[in-house]
Tab-separated table of N, CA and C in Angstrom:
chain	number	residue	atom	x	y	z
A	271	MET	N	-13.205	-4.733	-19.464
A	271	MET	CA	-13.115	-5.462	-18.088
A	271	MET	C	-12.491	-4.266	-17.348
A	272	PHE	N	-11.158	-4.569	-16.555
A	272	PHE	CA	-10.599	-3.430	-15.564
A	272	PHE	C	-9.740	-2.702	-16.161
A	273	ARG	N	-9.876	-1.334	-15.964
A	273	ARG	CA	-9.259	-0.339	-16.634
A	273	ARG	C	-8.390	0.561	-15.877
A	274	HIS	N	-8.380	0.607	-14.514
A	274	HIS	CA	-7.698	1.471	-13.646
A	274	HIS	C	-7.535	0.371	-12.277
A	275	LEU	N	-6.311	0.045	-11.970
A	275	LEU	CA	-6.083	-0.649	-10.924
A	275	LEU	C	-5.209	0.177	-9.632
A	276	LEU	N	-5.651	0.046	-8.512
A	276	LEU	CA	-5.049	0.676	-7.396
A	276	LEU	C	-4.115	-0.631	-6.837
A	277	VAL	N	-2.804	-0.258	-6.672
A	277	VAL	CA	-1.719	-1.400	-6.258
A	277	VAL	C	-1.230	-1.005	-5.136
A	278	PRO	N	-1.757	-1.175	-3.875
A	278	PRO	CA	-0.904	-0.787	-2.568
A	278	PRO	C	0.459	-1.343	-2.690
A	279	THR	N	1.321	-0.889	-2.348
A	279	THR	CA	2.553	-1.213	-2.027
A	279	THR	C	3.447	-0.690	-0.642
A	280	ASP	N	4.283	-1.715	-0.017
A	280	ASP	CA	4.851	-1.015	1.361
A	280	ASP	C	6.409	-1.335	0.940
A	281	GLY	N	6.950	-1.643	-0.165
A	281	GLY	CA	8.380	-2.038	-0.416
A	281	GLY	C	9.017	-3.212	0.247
A	282	SER	N	8.002	-4.159	0.549
A	282	SER	CA	8.464	-5.572	0.994
A	282	SER	C	8.680	-6.483	-0.119
A	283	GLU	N	9.441	-7.470	-0.099
A	283	GLU	CA	9.919	-8.386	-1.171
A	283	GLU	C	8.285	-8.913	-1.651
A	284	LEU	N	7.539	-9.206	-0.987
A	284	LEU	CA	6.286	-9.827	-1.329
A	284	LEU	C	5.596	-8.496	-2.261
A	285	SER	N	5.478	-7.332	-1.727
A	285	SER	CA	4.991	-6.105	-2.204
A	285	SER	C	5.479	-5.866	-3.854
A	286	LEU	N	6.789	-5.875	-3.683
A	286	LEU	CA	7.636	-5.799	-5.068
A	286	LEU	C	7.266	-6.810	-5.786
A	287	ALA	N	7.198	-8.253	-5.736
A	287	ALA	CA	6.595	-9.260	-6.682
A	287	ALA	C	5.307	-8.894	-7.080
A	288	ALA	N	4.360	-8.451	-6.131
A	288	ALA	CA	2.985	-8.098	-6.616
A	288	ALA	C	3.180	-6.927	-7.632
A	289	VAL	N	3.771	-5.967	-7.297
A	289	VAL	CA	4.065	-4.535	-8.486
A	289	VAL	C	4.270	-5.157	-9.597
A	290	GLU	N	5.392	-6.209	-9.572
A	290	GLU	CA	5.624	-6.743	-11.091
A	290	GLU	C	4.659	-7.471	-11.803
A	291	ARG	N	3.840	-8.283	-10.800
A	291	ARG	CA	2.653	-9.253	-11.320
A	291	ARG	C	1.672	-7.955	-11.812
A	292	ALA	N	1.460	-6.927	-11.261
A	292	ALA	CA	0.231	-6.110	-11.326
A	292	ALA	C	0.615	-5.209	-12.657
A	293	VAL	N	1.756	-4.968	-12.781
A	293	VAL	CA	2.220	-4.241	-13.832
A	293	VAL	C	1.974	-5.289	-15.230
A	294	ALA	N	2.427	-6.343	-15.206
A	294	ALA	CA	2.061	-7.498	-16.401
A	294	ALA	C	0.567	-7.758	-16.353
A	295	PHE	N	0.004	-7.486	-15.547
A	295	PHE	CA	-1.713	-7.690	-15.399
A	295	PHE	C	-2.079	-6.539	-16.172
A	296	ALA	N	-1.943	-5.377	-15.804
A	296	ALA	CA	-2.192	-4.165	-16.225
A	296	ALA	C	-1.875	-3.998	-17.937
A	297	LYS	N	-0.832	-4.279	-18.172
A	297	LYS	CA	-0.254	-4.403	-19.489
A	297	LYS	C	-1.229	-5.098	-20.448
A	298	ALA	N	-1.445	-6.532	-20.159
A	298	ALA	CA	-2.487	-7.243	-20.930
A	298	ALA	C	-3.721	-6.857	-20.955
A	299	LEU	N	-4.259	-5.964	-19.933
A	299	LEU	CA	-5.499	-5.556	-19.978
A	299	LEU	C	-5.675	-4.105	-20.612
A	300	ASN	N	-4.339	-3.624	-20.759
A	300	ASN	CA	-4.286	-2.249	-21.519
A	300	ASN	C	-4.982	-1.291	-20.359
A	301	ALA	N	-4.549	-1.436	-19.134
A	301	ALA	CA	-5.034	-0.451	-17.968
A	301	ALA	C	-3.808	0.333	-17.439
A	302	ARG	N	-4.391	1.306	-16.555
A	302	ARG	CA	-3.448	2.010	-16.096
A	302	ARG	C	-3.619	1.516	-14.529
A	303	ILE	N	-2.523	2.122	-13.577
A	303	ILE	CA	-2.299	2.047	-12.334
A	303	ILE	C	-2.126	3.129	-11.448
A	304	THR	N	-2.699	3.197	-10.407
A	304	THR	CA	-2.223	4.140	-9.253
A	304	THR	C	-1.612	3.208	-8.204
A	305	PHE	N	-0.376	3.377	-7.859
A	305	PHE	CA	0.131	2.766	-6.882
A	305	PHE	C	0.107	3.758	-5.417
A	306	PHE	N	-0.026	3.073	-4.552
A	306	PHE	CA	-0.528	3.521	-3.100
A	306	PHE	C	0.353	3.122	-2.118
A	307	TYR	N	0.679	4.258	-1.425
A	307	TYR	CA	1.511	3.905	-0.051
A	307	TYR	C	0.934	4.357	1.158
A	308	ALA	N	0.579	3.814	2.175
A	308	ALA	CA	-0.046	4.310	3.341
A	308	ALA	C	1.038	4.492	4.391
A	309	GLN	N	1.443	5.728	4.546
A	309	GLN	CA	2.466	6.061	5.548
A	309	GLN	C	1.894	6.041	6.892
A	310	PRO	N	2.996	5.329	7.900
A	310	PRO	CA	2.798	5.371	9.322
A	310	PRO	C	2.542	6.512	9.970
A	311	ASP	N	1.601	6.737	10.876
A	311	ASP	CA	1.408	8.075	11.651
A	311	ASP	C	2.620	7.933	12.761
A	312	PHE	N	2.822	9.073	13.187
A	312	PHE	CA	4.031	9.437	14.552
A	312	PHE	C	3.414	8.426	15.355
A	313	PRO	N	4.218	7.349	16.120
A	313	PRO	CA	3.850	6.601	17.347
A	313	PRO	C	3.553	7.468	18.322
A	314	LEU	N	2.474	7.427	19.219
A	314	LEU	CA	2.432	8.039	20.463
A	314	LEU	C	3.524	7.504	21.595
A	315	PRO	N	3.979	8.239	22.051
A	315	PRO	CA	5.144	7.779	23.142
A	315	PRO	C	4.389	6.908	24.245
A	316	VAL	N	4.947	5.963	24.824
A	316	VAL	CA	4.512	5.106	25.898
A	316	VAL	C	5.534	5.517	26.861
A	317	TYR	N	4.904	6.143	28.059
A	317	TYR	CA	5.745	6.147	29.324
A	317	TYR	C	5.616	5.330	30.280
A	318	GLY	N	6.461	4.911	31.224
A	318	GLY	CA	6.283	4.048	32.246
A	318	GLY	C	7.671	3.382	32.447
A	319	GLU	N	7.732	2.320	33.103
A	319	GLU	CA	8.854	1.410	33.458
A	319	GLU	C	9.128	0.788	32.415
A	320	GLY	N	10.325	0.821	31.924
A	320	GLY	CA	10.851	-0.160	30.721
A	320	GLY	C	10.500	0.503	29.537
A	321	ALA	N	9.929	1.565	29.315
A	321	ALA	CA	9.665	2.386	28.126
A	321	ALA	C	10.838	2.817	27.472
A	322	LEU	N	10.791	2.741	26.199
A	322	LEU	CA	12.030	3.210	25.449
A	322	LEU	C	11.837	4.643	24.925
A	323	ILE	N	12.897	5.528	25.057
A	323	ILE	CA	12.463	6.967	24.574
A	323	ILE	C	13.133	7.062	23.413
A	324	ASP	N	12.384	7.295	22.245
A	324	ASP	CA	12.931	7.464	21.016
A	324	ASP	C	13.219	9.135	20.701
A	325	PRO	N	14.225	9.481	20.259
A	325	PRO	CA	14.590	10.888	20.082
A	325	PRO	C	14.196	11.346	19.057
A	326	THR	N	13.496	10.682	18.128
A	326	THR	CA	13.005	11.369	16.882
A	326	THR	C	11.661	12.106	17.113
A	327	THR	N	11.956	13.206	16.428
A	327	THR	CA	10.617	13.940	16.643
A	327	THR	C	9.614	13.720	15.566
A	328	PRO	N	8.354	14.274	15.918
A	328	PRO	CA	7.262	13.930	14.752
A	328	PRO	C	7.829	14.423	13.625
A	329	GLU	N	8.249	15.734	13.346
A	329	GLU	CA	8.748	16.194	11.943
A	329	GLU	C	9.753	15.420	11.481
A	330	GLN	N	10.787	14.840	12.105
A	330	GLN	CA	11.630	13.950	11.687
A	330	GLN	C	11.087	12.615	11.102
A	331	PHE	N	10.265	12.214	11.998
A	331	PHE	CA	9.379	10.921	11.388
A	331	PHE	C	8.457	11.141	10.224
A	332	ARG	N	7.978	12.385	10.314
A	332	ARG	CA	7.075	12.468	8.932
A	332	ARG	C	7.958	12.693	7.656
A	333	LYS	N	8.994	13.332	7.902
A	333	LYS	CA	10.139	13.600	6.788
A	333	LYS	C	10.278	12.029	6.127
A	334	ALA	N	11.088	11.442	7.315
A	334	ALA	CA	11.554	10.165	6.850
A	334	ALA	C	10.482	9.181	6.086
A	335	ALA	N	9.257	9.334	6.559
A	335	ALA	CA	8.110	8.176	5.944
A	335	ALA	C	7.867	8.921	4.820
A	336	GLN	N	7.782	10.056	4.474
A	336	GLN	CA	7.612	10.830	3.185
A	336	GLN	C	8.318	10.620	2.244
A	337	GLU	N	9.768	10.515	2.575
A	337	GLU	CA	11.088	9.900	1.697
A	337	GLU	C	10.962	8.518	1.301
A	338	GLU	N	10.474	7.687	2.196
A	338	GLU	CA	10.329	6.341	2.285
A	338	GLU	C	9.207	6.277	1.012
A	339	ALA	N	8.158	6.940	1.294
A	339	ALA	CA	6.902	6.565	0.322
A	339	ALA	C	6.969	7.132	-0.872
A	340	HIS	N	8.045	8.131	-1.088
A	340	HIS	CA	8.582	8.409	-2.648
A	340	HIS	C	9.327	7.470	-3.237
A	341	THR	N	10.249	7.197	-2.567
A	341	THR	CA	11.300	5.932	-2.915
A	341	THR	C	10.616	4.563	-3.307
A	342	ILE	N	9.564	4.332	-2.767
A	342	ILE	CA	8.884	3.069	-2.850
A	342	ILE	C	7.991	3.328	-4.167
A	343	LEU	N	7.202	4.411	-4.140
A	343	LEU	CA	6.434	4.769	-5.235
A	343	LEU	C	7.015	5.063	-6.432
A	344	ASN	N	8.457	5.619	-6.487
A	344	ASN	CA	8.832	6.027	-7.506
A	344	ASN	C	9.168	4.756	-8.232
A	345	ALA	N	10.169	3.792	-7.341
A	345	ALA	CA	10.472	2.583	-7.985
A	345	ALA	C	9.117	1.584	-8.681
A	346	ALA	N	8.178	1.743	-8.095
A	346	ALA	CA	6.951	1.129	-8.868
A	346	ALA	C	6.666	1.642	-10.147
A	347	LYS	N	6.586	3.088	-10.089
A	347	LYS	CA	6.240	3.750	-11.233
A	347	LYS	C	7.324	3.472	-12.244
A	348	GLU	N	8.562	3.229	-11.868
A	348	GLU	CA	9.684	2.871	-13.102
A	348	GLU	C	9.305	1.713	-13.487
A	349	LYS	N	9.023	0.688	-12.937
A	349	LYS	CA	8.558	-0.632	-13.384
A	349	LYS	C	7.470	-0.540	-14.211
A	350	ALA	N	6.426	0.126	-14.145
A	350	ALA	CA	5.219	0.393	-15.037
A	350	ALA	C	5.799	1.102	-16.327
A	351	SER	N	6.332	2.180	-16.066
A	351	SER	CA	7.262	2.817	-17.315
A	351	SER	C	7.822	1.978	-18.192
A	352	GLU	N	9.043	1.238	-17.597
A	352	GLU	CA	9.552	0.196	-18.227
A	352	GLU	C	8.540	-0.567	-19.265
A	353	ALA	N	7.534	-1.032	-18.639
A	353	ALA	CA	6.498	-1.800	-19.410
A	353	ALA	C	5.664	-1.145	-20.398
A	354	GLY	N	5.840	0.133	-20.306
A	354	GLY	CA	4.923	0.899	-21.082
A	354	GLY	C	3.477	0.966	-20.412
A	355	VAL	N	3.391	1.083	-19.051
A	355	VAL	CA	2.105	0.970	-18.587
A	355	VAL	C	1.954	2.377	-17.935
A	356	GLU	N	0.779	3.119	-18.146
A	356	GLU	CA	0.567	4.471	-17.381
A	356	GLU	C	0.295	3.941	-16.212
A	357	ALA	N	1.145	4.808	-15.078
A	357	ALA	CA	0.993	4.714	-13.758
A	357	ALA	C	1.167	6.194	-13.118
A	358	ASP	N	0.456	6.076	-12.043
A	358	ASP	CA	0.439	7.538	-11.146
A	358	ASP	C	0.620	6.996	-9.873
A	359	SER	N	0.755	7.739	-8.626
A	359	SER	CA	0.929	7.311	-7.428
A	359	SER	C	0.297	8.069	-6.196
A	360	ASP	N	-0.035	7.879	-5.367
A	360	ASP	CA	-0.690	8.494	-4.106
A	360	ASP	C	-0.192	7.995	-2.837
A	361	THR	N	0.229	8.778	-1.870
A	361	THR	CA	0.409	8.358	-0.397
A	361	THR	C	-0.274	9.257	0.395
A	362	VAL	N	-0.765	8.704	1.628
A	362	VAL	CA	-1.292	9.469	2.705
A	362	VAL	C	-0.829	8.778	4.259
A	363	VAL	N	-0.971	9.615	5.227
A	363	VAL	CA	-0.747	9.305	6.476
A	363	VAL	C	-1.827	8.548	7.054
A	364	SER	N	-1.883	7.403	7.628
A	364	SER	CA	-2.948	6.774	8.174
A	364	SER	C	-2.657	5.637	8.896
A	365	ASP	N	-3.133	5.653	10.220
A	365	ASP	CA	-3.057	4.539	11.115
A	365	ASP	C	-3.772	3.365	10.967
A	366	ALA	N	-4.651	3.437	9.719
A	366	ALA	CA	-5.538	2.181	9.531
A	366	ALA	C	-5.301	2.137	7.924
A	367	PRO	N	-4.220	1.501	7.485
A	367	PRO	CA	-3.753	1.246	6.103
A	367	PRO	C	-4.926	0.681	5.086
A	368	ALA	N	-5.761	-0.413	5.705
A	368	ALA	CA	-6.871	-0.964	4.846
A	368	ALA	C	-7.885	0.276	4.545
A	369	ASP	N	-8.309	1.142	5.435
A	369	ASP	CA	-9.308	2.147	5.241
A	369	ASP	C	-8.603	3.084	4.271
A	370	ALA	N	-7.272	3.394	4.256
A	370	ALA	CA	-6.651	4.306	3.366
A	370	ALA	C	-6.468	3.703	2.147
A	371	ILE	N	-6.405	2.482	1.870
A	371	ILE	CA	-6.313	1.604	0.694
A	371	ILE	C	-7.812	1.727	-0.041
A	372	ILE	N	-8.680	1.600	0.560
A	372	ILE	CA	-9.998	1.536	0.183
A	372	ILE	C	-10.397	3.163	-0.364
A	373	ASP	N	-10.172	3.879	0.557
A	373	ASP	CA	-10.538	5.222	0.272
A	373	ASP	C	-9.715	5.838	-1.094
A	374	ALA	N	-8.499	5.292	-1.170
A	374	ALA	CA	-7.590	5.736	-2.290
A	374	ALA	C	-8.092	5.225	-3.576
A	375	ALA	N	-8.611	4.018	-3.478
A	375	ALA	CA	-9.302	3.465	-4.539
A	375	ALA	C	-10.404	4.029	-5.250
A	376	GLU	N	-11.376	4.262	-4.124
A	376	GLU	CA	-12.515	5.435	-4.496
A	376	GLU	C	-12.239	6.439	-5.104
A	377	ARG	N	-11.235	7.372	-4.344
A	377	ARG	CA	-10.873	8.780	-4.542
A	377	ARG	C	-10.261	8.788	-6.004
A	378	HIS	N	-9.715	7.598	-6.567
A	378	HIS	CA	-9.127	7.834	-7.868
A	378	HIS	C	-9.803	6.997	-8.948
A	379	GLY	N	-11.059	6.662	-8.737
A	379	GLY	CA	-11.995	5.873	-9.267
A	379	GLY	C	-11.434	4.614	-10.056
A	380	CYS	N	-10.697	3.838	-9.224
A	380	CYS	CA	-10.253	2.544	-9.630
A	380	CYS	C	-11.379	1.560	-9.532
A	381	ASP	N	-11.189	0.471	-10.403
A	381	ASP	CA	-12.167	-0.527	-10.566
A	381	ASP	C	-11.613	-1.811	-9.910
A	382	LEU	N	-10.458	-1.944	-9.740
A	382	LEU	CA	-9.823	-3.307	-9.211
A	382	LEU	C	-8.815	-2.932	-8.067
A	383	ILE	N	-8.745	-3.343	-6.977
A	383	ILE	CA	-7.475	-3.393	-6.085
A	383	ILE	C	-6.738	-4.629	-6.289
A	384	PHE	N	-5.537	-4.375	-6.795
A	384	PHE	CA	-4.628	-5.507	-6.665
A	384	PHE	C	-3.625	-5.762	-5.651
A	385	ILE	N	-3.847	-6.518	-4.561
A	385	ILE	CA	-3.284	-6.454	-3.343
A	385	ILE	C	-2.397	-7.513	-2.971
A	386	ALA	N	-1.025	-7.590	-2.468
A	386	ALA	CA	-0.531	-8.639	-1.990
A	386	ALA	C	-0.882	-9.119	-0.722
A	387	SER	N	-0.860	-10.428	-0.473
A	387	SER	CA	-1.006	-11.339	0.800
A	387	SER	C	0.061	-12.149	1.320
A	388	HIS	N	0.438	-11.997	2.535
A	388	HIS	CA	1.308	-12.842	2.973
A	388	HIS	C	0.962	-14.475	3.175
A	389	GLY	N	-0.149	-14.564	3.165
A	389	GLY	CA	-0.994	-15.922	3.133
A	389	GLY	C	-0.911	-16.491	4.573
A	390	ARG	N	-0.806	-15.541	5.398
A	390	ARG	CA	-0.706	-16.062	7.069
A	390	ARG	C	-2.348	-16.561	7.374
A	391	SER	N	-2.289	-17.669	8.070
A	391	SER	CA	-3.497	-18.104	8.680
A	391	SER	C	-3.497	-18.623	10.127
A	392	GLY	N	-4.785	-18.866	10.625
A	392	GLY	CA	-4.816	-19.192	11.843
A	392	GLY	C	-4.415	-18.046	12.933
A	393	ILE	N	-3.734	-18.599	13.858
A	393	ILE	CA	-3.271	-17.694	14.952
A	393	ILE	C	-2.467	-16.589	14.535
A	394	ALA	N	-1.568	-16.719	13.297
A	394	ALA	CA	-0.699	-15.891	12.854
A	394	ALA	C	-1.506	-14.616	12.491
A	395	ARG	N	-2.521	-15.012	11.633
A	395	ARG	CA	-3.344	-13.775	11.141
A	395	ARG	C	-4.129	-13.071	12.115
A	396	LEU	N	-4.722	-13.884	13.371
A	396	LEU	CA	-5.278	-13.192	14.166
A	396	LEU	C	-4.375	-12.116	15.009
A	397	LEU	N	-3.242	-12.804	15.369
A	397	LEU	CA	-2.303	-11.826	16.163
A	397	LEU	C	-1.690	-10.863	15.524
A	398	LEU	N	-1.546	-10.887	14.154
A	398	LEU	CA	-0.876	-9.864	13.302
A	398	LEU	C	-1.961	-8.932	12.536
A	399	GLY	N	-3.022	-9.394	12.529
A	399	GLY	CA	-3.994	-8.959	11.392
A	399	GLY	C	-3.617	-8.924	10.102
A	400	SER	N	-4.608	-8.573	9.429
A	400	SER	CA	-4.402	-8.439	7.501
A	400	SER	C	-4.962	-7.359	7.074
A	401	VAL	N	-4.130	-6.595	6.661
A	401	VAL	CA	-4.592	-5.441	6.001
A	401	VAL	C	-5.247	-5.979	4.804
A	402	THR	N	-4.850	-7.164	3.941
A	402	THR	CA	-5.563	-7.954	2.936
A	402	THR	C	-6.893	-8.172	3.465
A	403	ASN	N	-6.959	-8.820	4.356
A	403	ASN	CA	-8.532	-9.352	4.954
A	403	ASN	C	-9.414	-8.214	5.039
A	404	LYS	N	-8.849	-7.201	5.742
A	404	LYS	CA	-9.671	-6.062	6.003
A	404	LYS	C	-9.963	-5.192	4.877
A	405	VAL	N	-9.057	-5.133	3.973
A	405	VAL	CA	-9.763	-4.513	2.472
A	405	VAL	C	-10.884	-5.435	2.006
A	406	LEU	N	-10.509	-6.571	1.781
A	406	LEU	CA	-11.578	-7.961	1.289
A	406	LEU	C	-12.894	-7.643	2.018
A	407	SER	N	-12.674	-7.548	3.122
A	407	SER	CA	-14.265	-7.356	3.917
A	407	SER	C	-14.776	-5.984	3.883
A	408	HIS	N	-13.863	-4.927	3.703
A	408	HIS	CA	-14.883	-3.764	3.707
A	408	HIS	C	-14.938	-3.044	2.447
A	409	THR	N	-14.413	-3.351	1.442
A	409	THR	CA	-14.567	-2.644	0.034
A	409	THR	C	-15.583	-3.405	-0.671
A	410	LYS	N	-16.252	-2.557	-1.581
A	410	LYS	CA	-17.403	-2.991	-2.588
A	410	LYS	C	-16.707	-3.381	-3.853
A	411	LEU	N	-15.332	-2.920	-3.996
A	411	LEU	CA	-14.759	-2.973	-5.105
A	411	LEU	C	-14.176	-4.281	-5.406
A	412	PRO	N	-14.062	-5.176	-6.445
A	412	PRO	CA	-13.358	-6.228	-6.772
A	412	PRO	C	-11.864	-6.216	-6.380
A	413	VAL	N	-11.335	-7.229	-5.828
A	413	VAL	CA	-10.184	-7.372	-5.140
A	413	VAL	C	-9.172	-8.487	-5.758
A	414	LEU	N	-8.237	-8.379	-6.529
A	414	LEU	CA	-7.390	-9.538	-6.716
A	414	LEU	C	-6.132	-9.543	-5.835
A	415	VAL	N	-6.062	-10.760	-5.217
A	415	VAL	CA	-4.955	-11.057	-4.055
A	415	VAL	C	-3.953	-11.633	-4.790
A	416	TYR	N	-2.699	-11.356	-4.526
A	416	TYR	CA	-1.349	-12.002	-4.991
A	416	TYR	C	-0.852	-12.498	-3.891
A	417	ARG	N	-0.548	-13.825	-4.008
A	417	ARG	CA	0.408	-14.428	-2.796
A	417	ARG	C	1.450	-15.142	-3.402
């Protein structure tokens, strides 16, 4: 069946619950996991009336994003280790997280993407977008959605 899961995580409560479920799922299948975090890119400043000026430099932003990625991914790997599940991690900077998730799954030779979904529907999904929905519609790999 499935031998290598890609588990995207962002550190949210839902994502943490998905990590726990993915670890249990991988343990039952005797599969391994690659946890993945798509770091945000430095936002381009917007100038004009009412614009807020962010004193953060691009380098400070990158360093903070990298630290956050390592914290989130190390916590996920610790959960896997506690359960006796082999796990690795990966992170990239991307302003298109769905594409980064699909690329990571392909790059690591994963045969399943195990991803969380907030379960938004209707106008909320339209306005906020859905990384999960984009992954579902653009990958050729099987996707297991945890809600």
